[in-house]
Amino acid sequence: MEAENGNSEGWRRRTGTRRDGGGIGNEAGGPRSRRRLPAQLRAMEGGQAPAAPGSGPARRFPVAAVDEIVRDVVGSALRERRYEAGPCREAAKDIAEAVKARVKALAVPRYKIVVVAHVGQLGGQSLQVGSRCLWDPQSDTFSSYVFKNTSLFAVTTVYAVYFE
């Protein structure tokens, strides 16, 4: 099928594919595949250049600040509260969201933040919580806080996993 200008190759050129593999955006060696991206596009979150793989974080995660955040949020949410299943379920969600928002406000780049909050009735029972994930002890860390009053307990854990 001939193109409007009489060239049978016209359609292929307009769509960016050519028989010699040099079309627009062609991954097999087209003109754009050899160009480097501008510095603005290479820069990572927080204006930092990407770290070399395996080099670890430029700044350690502030565990002491996170400990204080968790203590403050959990204490203020549950200090005078009595255990009731429905409201405590909502309190656990609210605690997790508030802690995550405040930890993210610390703006530590390249860390994935996971917050888990458990609230239960204090009745002489025990609780065992386990978790598993891929972990690099050089860069990944966590903070955990246990709260008790006369009728309930809470366990809140913040995991900070470095993303390379």
PDB file of C-alpha atoms in Angstrom:
ATOM      1  CA  MET A   1       0.000   0.000   0.000  1.00  0.00           C
ATOM      2  CA  GLU A   2       1.523   3.306  -1.067  1.00  0.00           C
ATOM      3  CA  ALA A   3       1.459   6.402   1.146  1.00  0.00           C
ATOM      4  CA  GLU A   4      -0.029   9.719   0.040  1.00  0.00           C
ATOM      5  CA  ASN A   5       3.346  11.002  -1.184  1.00  0.00           C
ATOM      6  CA  GLY A   6       3.890   7.914  -3.328  1.00  0.00           C
ATOM      7  CA  ASN A   7       6.453   6.379  -0.971  1.00  0.00           C
ATOM      8  CA  SER A   8       5.736   2.824   0.115  1.00  0.00           C
ATOM      9  CA  GLU A   9       7.917   3.372   3.220  1.00  0.00           C
ATOM     10  CA  GLY A  10       5.998   6.510   4.293  1.00  0.00           C
ATOM     11  CA  TRP A  11       3.721   4.766   6.779  1.00  0.00           C
ATOM     12  CA  ARG A  12       6.603   3.090   8.598  1.00  0.00           C
ATOM     13  CA  ARG A  13       8.510   6.361   8.972  1.00  0.00           C
ATOM     14  CA  ARG A  14       5.537   8.228  10.408  1.00  0.00           C
ATOM     15  CA  THR A  15       5.039   5.603  13.109  1.00  0.00           C
ATOM     16  CA  GLY A  16       8.701   5.583  14.026  1.00  0.00           C
ATOM     17  CA  THR A  17       9.701   2.113  12.864  1.00  0.00           C
ATOM     18  CA  ARG A  18      12.160   1.487  10.083  1.00  0.00           C
ATOM     19  CA  ARG A  19      13.508  -1.667   8.573  1.00  0.00           C
ATOM     20  CA  ASP A  20      17.076  -0.867   9.675  1.00  0.00           C
ATOM     21  CA  GLY A  21      16.106  -0.706  13.378  1.00  0.00           C
ATOM     22  CA  GLY A  22      16.905   2.994  13.766  1.00  0.00           C
ATOM     23  CA  GLY A  23      13.412   4.313  14.390  1.00  0.00           C
ATOM     24  CA  ILE A  24      12.206   6.635  17.111  1.00  0.00           C
ATOM     25  CA  GLY A  25      12.488   5.107  20.551  1.00  0.00           C
ATOM     26  CA  ASN A  26      13.728   1.819  19.181  1.00  0.00           C
ATOM     27  CA  GLU A  27      15.285  -0.198  22.000  1.00  0.00           C
ATOM     28  CA  ALA A  28      17.546  -2.020  19.561  1.00  0.00           C
ATOM     29  CA  GLY A  29      19.878   0.949  19.134  1.00  0.00           C
ATOM     30  CA  GLY A  30      17.685   3.810  17.972  1.00  0.00           C
ATOM     31  CA  PRO A  31      18.931   7.384  18.321  1.00  0.00           C
ATOM     32  CA  ARG A  32      17.279   7.917  21.707  1.00  0.00           C
ATOM     33  CA  SER A  33      18.695   4.799  23.312  1.00  0.00           C
ATOM     34  CA  ARG A  34      22.221   6.269  23.400  1.00  0.00           C
ATOM     35  CA  ARG A  35      21.308   9.594  25.047  1.00  0.00           C
ATOM     36  CA  ARG A  36      21.773  10.190  28.752  1.00  0.00           C
ATOM     37  CA  LEU A  37      18.895  11.568  30.774  1.00  0.00           C
ATOM     38  CA  PRO A  38      19.164  15.138  32.079  1.00  0.00           C
ATOM     39  CA  ALA A  39      20.483  15.554  35.626  1.00  0.00           C
ATOM     40  CA  GLN A  40      17.027  16.557  36.916  1.00  0.00           C
ATOM     41  CA  LEU A  41      15.584  13.201  35.841  1.00  0.00           C
ATOM     42  CA  ARG A  42      18.503  11.235  37.281  1.00  0.00           C
ATOM     43  CA  ALA A  43      18.249  12.883  40.700  1.00  0.00           C
ATOM     44  CA  MET A  44      16.410  10.869  43.297  1.00  0.00           C
ATOM     45  CA  GLU A  45      13.913  11.935  45.931  1.00  0.00           C
ATOM     46  CA  GLY A  46      15.172  14.735  48.149  1.00  0.00           C
ATOM     47  CA  GLY A  47      17.453  16.059  45.418  1.00  0.00           C
ATOM     48  CA  GLN A  48      20.037  13.355  45.996  1.00  0.00           C
ATOM     49  CA  ALA A  49      21.841  11.447  43.300  1.00  0.00           C
ATOM     50  CA  PRO A  50      21.169   7.731  43.221  1.00  0.00           C
ATOM     51  CA  ALA A  51      23.386   5.707  45.511  1.00  0.00           C
ATOM     52  CA  ALA A  52      25.547   2.976  44.109  1.00  0.00           C
ATOM     53  CA  PRO A  53      23.960  -0.429  44.669  1.00  0.00           C
ATOM     54  CA  GLY A  54      24.919  -1.840  48.046  1.00  0.00           C
ATOM     55  CA  SER A  55      26.330   1.471  49.321  1.00  0.00           C
ATOM     56  CA  GLY A  56      23.562   1.967  51.920  1.00  0.00           C
ATOM     57  CA  PRO A  57      21.758   5.106  53.020  1.00  0.00           C
ATOM     58  CA  ALA A  58      23.418   8.522  53.054  1.00  0.00           C
ATOM     59  CA  ARG A  59      21.691   9.228  56.385  1.00  0.00           C
ATOM     60  CA  ARG A  60      20.715   6.679  59.045  1.00  0.00           C
ATOM     61  CA  PHE A  61      17.074   6.381  59.998  1.00  0.00           C
ATOM     62  CA  PRO A  62      16.371   8.426  63.190  1.00  0.00           C
ATOM     63  CA  VAL A  63      15.186   5.650  65.531  1.00  0.00           C
ATOM     64  CA  ALA A  64      15.220   7.882  68.639  1.00  0.00           C
ATOM     65  CA  ALA A  65      12.909  10.420  66.972  1.00  0.00           C
ATOM     66  CA  VAL A  66      10.568   7.629  65.851  1.00  0.00           C
ATOM     67  CA  ASP A  67      10.533   6.179  69.395  1.00  0.00           C
ATOM     68  CA  GLU A  68       9.384   9.553  70.687  1.00  0.00           C
ATOM     69  CA  ILE A  69       6.712   9.875  67.989  1.00  0.00           C
ATOM     70  CA  VAL A  70       5.284   6.427  68.748  1.00  0.00           C
ATOM     71  CA  ARG A  71       5.313   7.058  72.518  1.00  0.00           C
ATOM     72  CA  ASP A  72       3.548  10.402  72.053  1.00  0.00           C
ATOM     73  CA  VAL A  73       0.863   9.181  69.606  1.00  0.00           C
ATOM     74  CA  VAL A  74       0.004   5.963  71.467  1.00  0.00           C
ATOM     75  CA  GLY A  75       0.029   7.615  74.886  1.00  0.00           C
ATOM     76  CA  SER A  76      -2.217  10.473  73.849  1.00  0.00           C
ATOM     77  CA  ALA A  77      -4.652   8.162  72.037  1.00  0.00           C
ATOM     78  CA  LEU A  78      -5.025   5.536  74.771  1.00  0.00           C
ATOM     79  CA  ARG A  79      -4.022   7.065  78.117  1.00  0.00           C
ATOM     80  CA  GLU A  80      -7.525   7.374  79.614  1.00  0.00           C
ATOM     81  CA  ARG A  81      -9.354   4.927  77.350  1.00  0.00           C
ATOM     82  CA  ARG A  82     -11.142   1.800  78.574  1.00  0.00           C
ATOM     83  CA  TYR A  83     -11.182  -1.263  76.349  1.00  0.00           C
ATOM     84  CA  GLU A  84     -14.178  -1.565  74.021  1.00  0.00           C
ATOM     85  CA  ALA A  85     -13.751  -3.699  70.912  1.00  0.00           C
ATOM     86  CA  GLY A  86     -15.191  -1.345  68.256  1.00  0.00           C
ATOM     87  CA  PRO A  87     -13.587   1.929  69.377  1.00  0.00           C
ATOM     88  CA  CYS A  88     -10.241   0.216  70.040  1.00  0.00           C
ATOM     89  CA  ARG A  89     -10.248  -1.271  66.540  1.00  0.00           C
ATOM     90  CA  GLU A  90     -10.649   2.242  65.151  1.00  0.00           C
ATOM     91  CA  ALA A  91      -8.007   3.545  67.575  1.00  0.00           C
ATOM     92  CA  ALA A  92      -5.481   1.010  66.244  1.00  0.00           C
ATOM     93  CA  LYS A  93      -6.100   2.226  62.678  1.00  0.00           C
ATOM     94  CA  ASP A  94      -5.875   5.874  63.748  1.00  0.00           C
ATOM     95  CA  ILE A  95      -2.651   5.250  65.678  1.00  0.00           C
ATOM     96  CA  ALA A  96      -1.035   3.525  62.693  1.00  0.00           C
ATOM     97  CA  GLU A  97      -2.040   6.339  60.312  1.00  0.00           C
ATOM     98  CA  ALA A  98      -0.910   9.112  62.687  1.00  0.00           C
ATOM     99  CA  VAL A  99       2.441   7.461  63.393  1.00  0.00           C
ATOM    100  CA  LYS A 100       3.078   6.855  59.692  1.00  0.00           C
ATOM    101  CA  ALA A 101       2.237  10.462  58.792  1.00  0.00           C
ATOM    102  CA  ARG A 102       4.534  11.872  61.466  1.00  0.00           C
ATOM    103  CA  VAL A 103       7.393   9.515  60.584  1.00  0.00           C
ATOM    104  CA  LYS A 104       7.062  10.400  56.890  1.00  0.00           C
ATOM    105  CA  ALA A 105       7.192  14.084  57.888  1.00  0.00           C
ATOM    106  CA  LEU A 106      10.780  13.461  59.042  1.00  0.00           C
ATOM    107  CA  ALA A 107      11.535  13.231  55.289  1.00  0.00           C
ATOM    108  CA  VAL A 108      14.222  10.566  55.458  1.00  0.00           C
ATOM    109  CA  PRO A 109      14.751   9.674  51.778  1.00  0.00           C
ATOM    110  CA  ARG A 110      14.490   6.193  50.300  1.00  0.00           C
ATOM    111  CA  TYR A 111      12.964   4.429  53.307  1.00  0.00           C
ATOM    112  CA  LYS A 112       9.729   2.457  53.046  1.00  0.00           C
ATOM    113  CA  ILE A 113       7.722   2.921  56.249  1.00  0.00           C
ATOM    114  CA  VAL A 114       5.387   0.212  57.573  1.00  0.00           C
ATOM    115  CA  VAL A 115       3.420   0.739  60.802  1.00  0.00           C
ATOM    116  CA  VAL A 116       1.553  -2.045  62.616  1.00  0.00           C
ATOM    117  CA  ALA A 117      -0.597  -1.309  65.691  1.00  0.00           C
ATOM    118  CA  HIS A 118      -2.343  -3.868  67.904  1.00  0.00           C
ATOM    119  CA  VAL A 119      -4.794  -2.892  70.670  1.00  0.00           C
ATOM    120  CA  GLY A 120      -6.306  -5.549  72.937  1.00  0.00           C
ATOM    121  CA  GLN A 121      -8.022  -6.131  76.260  1.00  0.00           C
ATOM    122  CA  LEU A 122      -5.743  -6.555  79.255  1.00  0.00           C
ATOM    123  CA  GLY A 123      -6.850  -9.771  80.923  1.00  0.00           C
ATOM    124  CA  GLY A 124      -3.762 -11.659  82.038  1.00  0.00           C
ATOM    125  CA  GLN A 125      -3.208 -13.285  78.643  1.00  0.00           C
ATOM    126  CA  SER A 126      -0.046 -13.190  76.595  1.00  0.00           C
ATOM    127  CA  LEU A 127       0.500 -11.993  73.042  1.00  0.00           C
ATOM    128  CA  GLN A 128       3.178 -13.047  70.622  1.00  0.00           C
ATOM    129  CA  VAL A 129       3.637 -11.059  67.433  1.00  0.00           C
ATOM    130  CA  GLY A 130       5.888 -12.286  64.633  1.00  0.00           C
ATOM    131  CA  SER A 131       6.870 -10.730  61.336  1.00  0.00           C
ATOM    132  CA  ARG A 132       9.149 -11.626  58.446  1.00  0.00           C
ATOM    133  CA  CYS A 133      10.610  -9.712  55.554  1.00  0.00           C
ATOM    134  CA  LEU A 134      13.814  -9.326  53.587  1.00  0.00           C
ATOM    135  CA  TRP A 135      16.103  -7.440  55.930  1.00  0.00           C
ATOM    136  CA  ASP A 136      19.472  -5.752  55.654  1.00  0.00           C
ATOM    137  CA  PRO A 137      20.796  -5.171  59.189  1.00  0.00           C
ATOM    138  CA  GLN A 138      23.163  -2.467  57.895  1.00  0.00           C
ATOM    139  CA  SER A 139      20.376  -0.147  56.693  1.00  0.00           C
ATOM    140  CA  ASP A 140      16.957  -1.470  57.799  1.00  0.00           C
ATOM    141  CA  THR A 141      15.632  -0.852  61.300  1.00  0.00           C
ATOM    142  CA  PHE A 142      12.524  -0.801  63.468  1.00  0.00           C
ATOM    143  CA  SER A 143      11.039   0.823  66.543  1.00  0.00           C
ATOM    144  CA  SER A 144       8.556  -0.863  68.860  1.00  0.00           C
ATOM    145  CA  TYR A 145       6.555   0.442  71.823  1.00  0.00           C
ATOM    146  CA  VAL A 146       4.331  -1.385  74.336  1.00  0.00           C
ATOM    147  CA  PHE A 147       1.633   0.565  76.191  1.00  0.00           C
ATOM    148  CA  LYS A 148      -0.560  -0.627  79.080  1.00  0.00           C
ATOM    149  CA  ASN A 149      -3.245   0.984  81.204  1.00  0.00           C
ATOM    150  CA  THR A 150      -5.755  -0.608  83.579  1.00  0.00           C
ATOM    151  CA  SER A 151      -7.936  -2.187  80.877  1.00  0.00           C
ATOM    152  CA  LEU A 152      -5.983  -2.422  77.593  1.00  0.00           C
ATOM    153  CA  PHE A 153      -2.593  -2.887  76.008  1.00  0.00           C
ATOM    154  CA  ALA A 154      -1.146  -1.692  72.707  1.00  0.00           C
ATOM    155  CA  VAL A 155       1.857  -2.825  70.712  1.00  0.00           C
ATOM    156  CA  THR A 156       2.986  -0.524  67.908  1.00  0.00           C
ATOM    157  CA  THR A 157       5.893  -1.317  65.598  1.00  0.00           C
ATOM    158  CA  VAL A 158       7.409   0.900  62.916  1.00  0.00           C
ATOM    159  CA  TYR A 159       9.554  -0.811  60.276  1.00  0.00           C
ATOM    160  CA  ALA A 160      11.940   1.289  58.166  1.00  0.00           C
ATOM    161  CA  VAL A 161      13.227  -0.629  55.142  1.00  0.00           C
ATOM    162  CA  TYR A 162      15.814   1.064  52.942  1.00  0.00           C
ATOM    163  CA  PHE A 163      15.036   1.028  49.218  1.00  0.00           C
ATOM    164  CA  GLU A 164      18.143   0.850  47.013  1.00  0.00           C
TER     165      GLU A 164
END
